Structures are given as C-alpha cells and as structure tokens.
Coordinates of C-alpha atoms in Angstrom, one line a residue:
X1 CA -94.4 -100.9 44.6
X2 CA -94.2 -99.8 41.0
X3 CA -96.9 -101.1 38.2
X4 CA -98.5 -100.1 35.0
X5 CA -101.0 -97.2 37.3
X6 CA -98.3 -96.1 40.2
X7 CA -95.3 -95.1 38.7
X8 CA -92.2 -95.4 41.0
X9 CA -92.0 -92.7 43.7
X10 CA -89.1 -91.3 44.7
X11 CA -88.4 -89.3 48.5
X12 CA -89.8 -89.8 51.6
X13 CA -91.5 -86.2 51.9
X14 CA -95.2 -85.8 52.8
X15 CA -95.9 -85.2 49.2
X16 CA -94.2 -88.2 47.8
X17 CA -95.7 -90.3 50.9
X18 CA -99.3 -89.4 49.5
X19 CA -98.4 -89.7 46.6
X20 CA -97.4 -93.5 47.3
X21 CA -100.6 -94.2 49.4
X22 CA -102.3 -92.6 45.7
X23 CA -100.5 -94.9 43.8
X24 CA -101.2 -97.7 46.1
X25 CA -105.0 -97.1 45.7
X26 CA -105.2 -97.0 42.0
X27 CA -103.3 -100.1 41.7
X28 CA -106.2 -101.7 43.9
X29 CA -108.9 -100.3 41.8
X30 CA -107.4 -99.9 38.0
X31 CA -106.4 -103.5 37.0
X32 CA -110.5 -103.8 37.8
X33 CA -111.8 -100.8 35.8
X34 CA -113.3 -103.6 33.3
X35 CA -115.5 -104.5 36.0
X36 CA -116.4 -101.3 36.9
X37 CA -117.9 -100.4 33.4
X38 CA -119.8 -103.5 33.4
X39 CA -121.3 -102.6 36.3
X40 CA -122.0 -99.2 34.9
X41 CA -122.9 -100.6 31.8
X42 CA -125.5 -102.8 33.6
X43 CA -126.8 -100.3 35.7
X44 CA -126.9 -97.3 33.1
X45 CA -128.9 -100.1 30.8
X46 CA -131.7 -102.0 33.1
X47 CA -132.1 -99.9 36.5
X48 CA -135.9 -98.6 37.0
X49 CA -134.7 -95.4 35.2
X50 CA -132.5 -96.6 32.9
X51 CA -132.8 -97.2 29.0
X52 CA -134.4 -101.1 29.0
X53 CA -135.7 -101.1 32.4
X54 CA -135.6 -105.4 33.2
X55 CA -136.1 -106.2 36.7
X56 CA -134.0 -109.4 36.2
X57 CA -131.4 -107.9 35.0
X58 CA -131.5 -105.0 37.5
X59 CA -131.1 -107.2 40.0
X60 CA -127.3 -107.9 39.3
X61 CA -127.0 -103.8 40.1
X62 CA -126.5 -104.2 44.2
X63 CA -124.2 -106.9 44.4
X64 CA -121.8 -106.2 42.2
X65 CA -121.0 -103.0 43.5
X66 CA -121.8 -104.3 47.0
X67 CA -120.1 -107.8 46.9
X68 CA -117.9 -108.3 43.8
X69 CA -116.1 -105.1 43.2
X70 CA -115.2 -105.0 46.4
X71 CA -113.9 -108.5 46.9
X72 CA -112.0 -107.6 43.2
X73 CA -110.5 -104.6 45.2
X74 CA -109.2 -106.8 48.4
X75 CA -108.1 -109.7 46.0
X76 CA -106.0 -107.2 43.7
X77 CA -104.5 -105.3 47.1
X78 CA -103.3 -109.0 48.2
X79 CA -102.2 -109.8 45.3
X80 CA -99.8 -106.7 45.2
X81 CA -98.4 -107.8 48.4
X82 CA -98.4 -111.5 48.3
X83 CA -98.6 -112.7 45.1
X84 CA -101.8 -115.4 44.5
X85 CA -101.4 -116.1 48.4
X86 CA -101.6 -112.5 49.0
X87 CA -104.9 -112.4 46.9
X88 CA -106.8 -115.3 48.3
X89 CA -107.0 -114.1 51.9
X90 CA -107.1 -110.1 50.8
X91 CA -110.4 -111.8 49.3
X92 CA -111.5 -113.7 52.0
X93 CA -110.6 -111.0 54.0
X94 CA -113.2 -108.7 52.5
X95 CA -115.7 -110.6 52.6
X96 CA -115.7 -109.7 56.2
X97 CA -116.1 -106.5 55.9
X98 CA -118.9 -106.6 52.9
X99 CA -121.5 -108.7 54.5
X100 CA -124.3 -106.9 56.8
X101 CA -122.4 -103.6 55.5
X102 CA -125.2 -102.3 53.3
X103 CA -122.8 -99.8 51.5
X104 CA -120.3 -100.3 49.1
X105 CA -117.0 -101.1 51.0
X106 CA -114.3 -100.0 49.0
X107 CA -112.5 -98.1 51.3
X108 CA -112.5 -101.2 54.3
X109 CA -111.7 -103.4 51.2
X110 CA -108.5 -101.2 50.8
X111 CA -107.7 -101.7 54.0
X112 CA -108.4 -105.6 54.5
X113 CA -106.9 -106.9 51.4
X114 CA -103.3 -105.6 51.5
X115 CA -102.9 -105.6 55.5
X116 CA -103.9 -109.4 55.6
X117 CA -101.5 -110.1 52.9
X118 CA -98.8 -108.6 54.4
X119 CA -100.0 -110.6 57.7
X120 CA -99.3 -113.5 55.7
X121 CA -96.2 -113.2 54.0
X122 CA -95.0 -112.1 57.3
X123 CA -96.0 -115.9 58.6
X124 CA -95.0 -117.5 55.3
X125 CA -91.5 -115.8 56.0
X126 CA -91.2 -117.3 60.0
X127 CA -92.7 -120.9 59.1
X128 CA -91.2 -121.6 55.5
X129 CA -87.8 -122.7 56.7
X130 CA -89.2 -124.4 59.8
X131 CA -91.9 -126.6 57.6
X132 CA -90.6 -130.4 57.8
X133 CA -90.8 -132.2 54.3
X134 CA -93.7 -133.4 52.7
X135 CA -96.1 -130.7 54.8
X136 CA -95.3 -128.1 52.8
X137 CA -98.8 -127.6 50.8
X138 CA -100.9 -128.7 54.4
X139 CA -99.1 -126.0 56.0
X140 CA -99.8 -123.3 53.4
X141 CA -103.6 -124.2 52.9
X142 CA -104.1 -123.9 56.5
X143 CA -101.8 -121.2 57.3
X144 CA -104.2 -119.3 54.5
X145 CA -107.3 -120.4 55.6
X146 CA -106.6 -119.4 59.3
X147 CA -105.7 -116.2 58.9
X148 CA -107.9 -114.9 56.1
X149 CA -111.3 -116.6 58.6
X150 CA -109.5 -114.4 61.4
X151 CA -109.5 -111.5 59.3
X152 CA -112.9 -111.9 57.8
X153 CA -114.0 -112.0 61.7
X154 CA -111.9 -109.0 62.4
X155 CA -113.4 -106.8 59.9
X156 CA -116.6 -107.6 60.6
X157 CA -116.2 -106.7 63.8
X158 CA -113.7 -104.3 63.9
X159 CA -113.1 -102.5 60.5
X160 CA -116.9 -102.5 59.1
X161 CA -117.9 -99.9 62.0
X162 CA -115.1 -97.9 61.2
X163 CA -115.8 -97.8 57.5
X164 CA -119.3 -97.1 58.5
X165 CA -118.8 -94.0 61.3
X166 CA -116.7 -92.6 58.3
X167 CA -119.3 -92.7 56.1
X168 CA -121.8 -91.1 58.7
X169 CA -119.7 -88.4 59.8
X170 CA -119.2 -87.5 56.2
X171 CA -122.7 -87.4 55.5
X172 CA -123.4 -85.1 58.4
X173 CA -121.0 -82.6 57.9
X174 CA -122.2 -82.6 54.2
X175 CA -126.1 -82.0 56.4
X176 CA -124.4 -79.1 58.9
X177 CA -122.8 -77.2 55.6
X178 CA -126.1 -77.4 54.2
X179 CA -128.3 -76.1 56.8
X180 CA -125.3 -73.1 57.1
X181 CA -126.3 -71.9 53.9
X182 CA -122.6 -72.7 52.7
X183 CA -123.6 -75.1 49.9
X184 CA -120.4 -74.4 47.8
X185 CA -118.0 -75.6 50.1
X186 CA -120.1 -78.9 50.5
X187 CA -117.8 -80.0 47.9
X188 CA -115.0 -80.0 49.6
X189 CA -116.7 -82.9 51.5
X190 CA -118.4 -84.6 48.7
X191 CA -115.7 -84.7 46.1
X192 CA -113.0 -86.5 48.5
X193 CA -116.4 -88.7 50.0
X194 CA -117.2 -89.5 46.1
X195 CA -113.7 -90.7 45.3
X196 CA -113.7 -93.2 48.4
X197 CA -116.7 -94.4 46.8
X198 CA -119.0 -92.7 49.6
X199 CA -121.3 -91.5 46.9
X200 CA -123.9 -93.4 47.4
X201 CA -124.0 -93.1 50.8
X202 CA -124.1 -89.1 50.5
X203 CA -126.3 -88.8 48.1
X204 CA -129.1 -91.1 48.9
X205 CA -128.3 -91.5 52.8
X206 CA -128.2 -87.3 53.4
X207 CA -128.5 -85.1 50.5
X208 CA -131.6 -87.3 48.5
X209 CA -134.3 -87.2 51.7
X210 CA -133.5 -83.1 52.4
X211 CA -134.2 -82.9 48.3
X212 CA -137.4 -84.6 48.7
X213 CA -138.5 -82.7 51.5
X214 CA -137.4 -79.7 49.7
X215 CA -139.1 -80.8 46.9
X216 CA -142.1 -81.5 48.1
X217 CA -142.4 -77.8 49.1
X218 CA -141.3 -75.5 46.4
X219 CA -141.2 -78.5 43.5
X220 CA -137.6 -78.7 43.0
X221 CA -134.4 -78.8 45.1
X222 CA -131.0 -78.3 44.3
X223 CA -130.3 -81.1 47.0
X224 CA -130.0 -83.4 44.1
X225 CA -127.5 -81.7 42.4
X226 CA -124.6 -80.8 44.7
X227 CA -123.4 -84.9 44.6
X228 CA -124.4 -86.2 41.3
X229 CA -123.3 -83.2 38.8
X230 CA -121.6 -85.0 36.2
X231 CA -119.3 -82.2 35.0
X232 CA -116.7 -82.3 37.6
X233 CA -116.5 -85.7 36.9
X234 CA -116.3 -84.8 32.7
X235 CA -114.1 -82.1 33.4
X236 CA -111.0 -84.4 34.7
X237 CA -111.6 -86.9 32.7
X238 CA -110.8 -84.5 29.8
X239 CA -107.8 -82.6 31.2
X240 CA -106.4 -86.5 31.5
X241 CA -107.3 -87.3 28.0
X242 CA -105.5 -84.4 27.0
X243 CA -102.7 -84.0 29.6
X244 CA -103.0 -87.3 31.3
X245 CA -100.5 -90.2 31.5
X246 CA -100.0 -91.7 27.8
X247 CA -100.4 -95.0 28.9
X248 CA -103.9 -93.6 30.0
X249 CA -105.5 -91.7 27.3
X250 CA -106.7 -94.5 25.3
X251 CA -109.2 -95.9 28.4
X252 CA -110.3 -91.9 28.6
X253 CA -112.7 -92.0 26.3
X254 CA -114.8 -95.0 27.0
X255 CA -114.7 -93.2 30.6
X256 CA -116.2 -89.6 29.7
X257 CA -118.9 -91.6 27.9
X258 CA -120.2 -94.1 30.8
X259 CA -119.6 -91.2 32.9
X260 CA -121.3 -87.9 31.0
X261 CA -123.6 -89.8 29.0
X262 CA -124.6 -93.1 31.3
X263 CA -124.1 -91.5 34.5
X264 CA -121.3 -94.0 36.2
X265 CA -119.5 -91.0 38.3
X266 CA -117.1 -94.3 40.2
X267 CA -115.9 -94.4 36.3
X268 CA -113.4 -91.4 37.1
X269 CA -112.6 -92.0 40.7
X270 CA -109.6 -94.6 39.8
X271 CA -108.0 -91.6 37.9
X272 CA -108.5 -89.2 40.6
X273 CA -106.4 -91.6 42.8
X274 CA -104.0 -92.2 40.7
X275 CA -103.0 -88.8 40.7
X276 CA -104.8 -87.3 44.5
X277 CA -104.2 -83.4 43.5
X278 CA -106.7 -83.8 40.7
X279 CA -109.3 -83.9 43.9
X280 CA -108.9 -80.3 43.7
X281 CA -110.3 -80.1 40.5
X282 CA -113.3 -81.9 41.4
X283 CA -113.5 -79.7 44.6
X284 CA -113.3 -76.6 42.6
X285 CA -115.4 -77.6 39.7
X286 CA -118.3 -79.0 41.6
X287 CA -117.9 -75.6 43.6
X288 CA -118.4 -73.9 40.6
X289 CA -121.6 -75.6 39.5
X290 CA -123.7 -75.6 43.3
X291 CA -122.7 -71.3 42.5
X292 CA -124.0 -71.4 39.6
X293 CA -127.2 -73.7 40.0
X294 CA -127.5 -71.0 43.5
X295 CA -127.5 -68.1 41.7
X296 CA -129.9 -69.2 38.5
X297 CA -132.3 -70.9 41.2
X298 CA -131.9 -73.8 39.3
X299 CA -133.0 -77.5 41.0
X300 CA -134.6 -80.6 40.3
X301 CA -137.8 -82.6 40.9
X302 CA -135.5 -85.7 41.8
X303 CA -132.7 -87.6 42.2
X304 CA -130.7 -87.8 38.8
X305 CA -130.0 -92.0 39.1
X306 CA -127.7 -92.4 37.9
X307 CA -126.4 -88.8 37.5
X308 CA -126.1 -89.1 33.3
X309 CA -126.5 -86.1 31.4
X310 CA -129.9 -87.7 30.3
X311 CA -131.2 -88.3 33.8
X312 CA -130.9 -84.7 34.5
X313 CA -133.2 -83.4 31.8
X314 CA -135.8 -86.0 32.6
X315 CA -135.6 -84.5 35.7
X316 CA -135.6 -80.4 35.1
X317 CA -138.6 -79.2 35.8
X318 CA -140.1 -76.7 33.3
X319 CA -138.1 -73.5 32.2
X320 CA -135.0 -75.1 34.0
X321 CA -133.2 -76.0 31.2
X322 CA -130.7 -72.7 31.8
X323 CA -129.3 -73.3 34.7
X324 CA -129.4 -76.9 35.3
X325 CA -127.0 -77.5 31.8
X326 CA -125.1 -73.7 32.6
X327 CA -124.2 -75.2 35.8
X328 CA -123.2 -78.4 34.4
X329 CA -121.1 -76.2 31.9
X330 CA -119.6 -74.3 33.6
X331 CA -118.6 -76.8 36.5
X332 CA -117.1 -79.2 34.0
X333 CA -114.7 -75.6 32.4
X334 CA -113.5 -75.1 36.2
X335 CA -112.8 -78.8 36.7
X336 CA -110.6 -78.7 33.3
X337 CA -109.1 -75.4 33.6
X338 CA -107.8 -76.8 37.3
X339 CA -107.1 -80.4 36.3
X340 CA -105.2 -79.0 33.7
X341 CA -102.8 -76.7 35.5
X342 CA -102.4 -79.2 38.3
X343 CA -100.8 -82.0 35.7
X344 CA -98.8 -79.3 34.1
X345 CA -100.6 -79.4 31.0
X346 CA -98.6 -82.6 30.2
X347 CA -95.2 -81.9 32.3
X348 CA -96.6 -83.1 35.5
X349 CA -98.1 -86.3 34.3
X350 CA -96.1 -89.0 35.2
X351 CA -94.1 -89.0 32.0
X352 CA -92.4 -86.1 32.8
X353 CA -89.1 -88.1 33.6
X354 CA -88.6 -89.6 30.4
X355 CA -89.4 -86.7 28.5
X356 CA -86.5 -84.5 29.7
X357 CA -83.8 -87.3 28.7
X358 CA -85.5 -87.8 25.2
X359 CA -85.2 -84.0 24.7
X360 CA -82.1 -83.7 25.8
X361 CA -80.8 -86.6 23.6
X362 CA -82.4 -84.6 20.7
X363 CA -80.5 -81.8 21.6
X364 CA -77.1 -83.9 21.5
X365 CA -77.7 -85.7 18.4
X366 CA -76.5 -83.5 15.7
X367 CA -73.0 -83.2 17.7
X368 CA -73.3 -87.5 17.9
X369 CA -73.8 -87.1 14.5
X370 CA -71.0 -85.1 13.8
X371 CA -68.8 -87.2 16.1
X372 CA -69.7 -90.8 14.5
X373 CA -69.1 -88.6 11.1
X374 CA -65.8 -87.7 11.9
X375 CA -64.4 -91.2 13.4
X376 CA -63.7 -93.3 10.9
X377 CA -61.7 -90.1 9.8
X378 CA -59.8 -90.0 11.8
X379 CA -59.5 -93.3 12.5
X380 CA -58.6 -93.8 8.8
X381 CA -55.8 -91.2 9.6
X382 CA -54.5 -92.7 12.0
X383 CA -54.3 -96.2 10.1
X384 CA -52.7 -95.0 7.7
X385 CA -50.2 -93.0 9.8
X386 CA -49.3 -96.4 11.4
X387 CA -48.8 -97.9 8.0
X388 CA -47.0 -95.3 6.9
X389 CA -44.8 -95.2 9.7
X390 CA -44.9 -99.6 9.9
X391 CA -43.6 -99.1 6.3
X392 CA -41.0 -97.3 7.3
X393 CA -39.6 -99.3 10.0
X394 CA -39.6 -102.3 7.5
X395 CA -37.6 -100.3 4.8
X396 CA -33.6 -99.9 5.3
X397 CA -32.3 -97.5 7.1
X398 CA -28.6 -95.7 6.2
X399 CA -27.4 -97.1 9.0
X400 CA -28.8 -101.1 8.7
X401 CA -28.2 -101.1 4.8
X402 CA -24.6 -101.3 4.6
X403 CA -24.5 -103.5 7.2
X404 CA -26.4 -105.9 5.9
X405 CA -25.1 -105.5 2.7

C-alpha cells in the first residue's frame, strides 16, 4: 500500500518486490520516528555516559526501546492492514514477542503486527455478514481479543526464537570474519544487522567483549569501532538531505544531529528502508572506515555508548586523534559518494515520476501559449465570417427581390 514514506510501486519484478517489502518497513517505522528521537534524546542526555547523567531518568532508556517502540512498530503495521482493528491486535500481538526477549524486537514486531492484522480482517471478512443483530460489537471485541492472545502466545513461542537465532547467527558470523582477519567485510554483516535494529545485539553481545579482551592487552581495540562508527550513518543521511525524497529533507537535519553529534545510529535506519539500496552505502562506507582505522592502528579504550562523535574522543586514547576522526571522515565521504549515485543524485529519489511530466509541460508551454494566443483569433475570424456570411443570407438576393417586390 501507498502512504506519505512508500511511494506506490509499480511491477512485479524482484526489484520492485523488495522494493515493496522496503516500503512496507518504513511505513512501520516512520510515522514513529518522533518516538525514536525521544528515545535518543533521552538516552544521548541521562545514560551513565551521557551529558546529565540521572539514574531516574536513565531508567526510561531500556524499555522504550525494549517495550514501547516496538509495540509502536506492531500497532502501526496493523494499522496499515486493518485500520484501528488492525492496530490493536498488531499491538497485543507484540507484546508476545517483546517480553522475556532481552533485545530490541523490531524485526519480530514487523512480522507480528501486520500478519495478525491481516489474520483478522480475513475473520472480520467470513463473520461480518454471518453476525446476527444486536452482537455486532460482542462479536468484534472478542473476535479481537482471541486472536491477538493467540498471537501474543504464538510469538512468544514461536517467532521470539526465530528473531533471536537471527540475531545470534549474525553475531557469529560478524565473530568468524573477525578472527579471519577480514574485518572490512564485517560490514557487510553489521550494516544490514544495524538497520534491522540488531545493533545492539552486535555490538555489545560479540564485538564489545572481544574489545575488552583486546583491550585489556594492548590498551585499545578497534573492536569498538567496526559497529558504532557514526559516519556511515552521517554520510546517508546527507546524500538524502541533498538528493533524498522532498517530502524528506526537512526531518534530515534533526536526524544527522541526534545521529553525528548524540550518537542515536537507529535515527537513520528508517531512511535506509525506505529506500534498501542505500544499505550499500552504509556497507561501503563503514568498509571504508574499519580500512582506514586498520591501516592508522587506530582503536579505542571502549565502547563509544552511544556511538556520538563526542563519545569517541572521550574514548581515544592518547595520540589517536588521527586516525580515529580520519576514519570517521573518510567513511562518512564513501557513504555520500555511494548514497549519492545510488539515488541518482536526485533522479532516483522517488520524485522522479513527477519530475519528467513537469519538465515536459515546460517544454510545451510556450507552443500552449502560442495556441491559447492565437484562438480567439481565429475564433474572432471565424465569427465574423459567419456574420458576414448570416448577413448575407438576410439581404435580397437578384433572384428573391423582384419577387417580392
């Protein structure tokens, strides 16, 4: 379905069918991007390492991004299928899959939400004309309440320990590349992991213990670098303010700054699926900047939480400076060079089918002009042709006038 985030698809190809599960995705996740930077905003603001440290305050961290942005995520994907119905049990629904799960469940709330939704307008379609008259509104309230308990059940027990293996397998290959000596191409596993909101999981589940160990031997590791480099991250987010959807730009901004400067990388991950090439920008960028910290031996003496510009040079050990901010650098440059060509430099950006008929009406209007100009012309002419020749009929003719006469 079409809305403000997934422009309509056309074609049935593989690229338009990812395309359509892309644009599926972001409408989940966008309409919610307000509670995303409050999340960020609370986090960036009163974690342990953030700029008021409050331990009150910090508490609201885990279960917003554990609990509510997920159930937000399941309610909006229900919603898209089944209106407020649709929305209720996607909601319920999730909270199946979020409880005992100890990671954020984005990607099982994507998967509860609509599916139960659709479950449920494909009941509502069977029982509506078969409800008797007066039960309409007991039928519907426990119609909903069955099925989203069912599915709660069912994604506890079935979809949770998907969600989860997913996780873990990605977090091990992310290990095997890493013992391989082939730390570059770990972002081909982290940047897809980060967008389905596996960051946390990678980073602190595999990637921040082999830091610490690494750490704790040659006083810095670049373990905690390869996940939360915010320049990939910077680099879209600036080849979409420039090149991105119009409709888009203005929220841009507000992003690059809770994402660069307060360290919120989920800021950016609605616009990569929105438009799912752009993942090879962040693959290519945060390739890029694991070379570059490689070959300048650069590393820190801990994890970057969150991974904000600021967090890294708290954490840059001593004559690091280089090439922890070259890598940064030059990561965010690949990440904008490639997001850019991949969206056309403004062709490919979803506005590119309007664009074409508004230039080629330009092209057409001088000869519209020229054609309105010269109607009433002609039209004029051929009045007064008409009159003339309507004033002619009415005069006498040779033949009528002595005849009447």
């Amino acid at each position: 379905m079409a809305t403000p985030y997934t422009p309509q698809i056309t074609g049935q190809g593989p690229k338009a069918q990812i395309q359509r599960l892309g644009g599926h995705l972001a409408g989940m996740v966008m309409p919610n991007i307000g509670a995303f930077i409050a999340w960020g905003l609370i986090t960036a603001l009163f974690i342990p390492t953030g700029w008021l440290p409050n331990k009150e305050f910090g508490a609201l961290v885990d279960p917003t991004i554990n609990v509510l942005l997920p159930v937000l995520i399941g309610y909006t994907g229900g919603r898209m299928v089944h209106g407020q119905r649709g929305a209720v049990v996607g909601a319920v629904a999730t909270m199946g899959v979020v409880v005992g799960a100890g990671i954020p469940m984005f990607l099982g709330a994507m998967v509860m939400g609509p599916l139960t939704a659709y479950v449920l307008k494909l009941v509502d379609g069977y029982i509506q004309d078969r409800t008797k008259p007066g039960f309409e509104m007991l039928v519907d309230n426990f119609t909903a309440g069955i099925i989203g308990g069912a599915a709660a059940v069912f994604g506890n027990w079935g979809i949770k320990p998907i969600v989860t293996h997913v996780t873990d397998a990605a977090g091990s290959a992310v290990e095997w590349l890493i013992h391989h000596h082939l730390l570059p191409l770990a972002s081909v596993l982290v940047e897809p992991a980060k967008v389905l909101f596996l960051n946390n999981a990678v980073n602190h589940g595999v990637l921040g213990p082999l830091g610490v160990a690494e750490a704790a031997k040659h006083g810095k590791s670049i373990m905690f670098m390869i996940e939360s480099n915010p320049g990939p991250g910077l680099g879209v987010l600036a080849a979409y303010l420039l090149f991105g959807p119009r409709t888009l730009r203005p929220s841009v901004p507000a992003a690059m700054v809770i994402q660069f400067l307060g360290g919120i990388h989920e800021i950016y991950f609605p616009y990569i699926l929105m438009k799912p090439r752009l993942i090879l920008a962040t693959m290519a960028g945060g390739a890029a900047g694991i070379g570059t910290f490689m070959v300048t031996g650069a590393g820190l003496v801990a994890t970057p939480s969150p991974g904000s510009i600021f967090a890294y040079a708290a954490e840059t050990p001593r004559g690091g400076y280089f090439g922890v901010f070259l890598g940064i650098l030059i990561a965010a440059a690949v990440s904008f060079a490639v997001g850019s060509v991949l969206l056309g430099f403004g062709r490919l950006n979803g506005d590119d089918k309007t664009e074409p008929e508004l230039d080629a009406a330009a092209a057409e209007t001088p000869a519209a002009e020229t054609t309105a100009g010269e109607a009433p012309v002609a039209q004029n002419t051929t009045d007064e042709t008409k009159t003339d020749q309507a004033k002619a009929d009415e005069a006498p003719t040779p033949e009528t006038a002595p005849h009447g006469a």
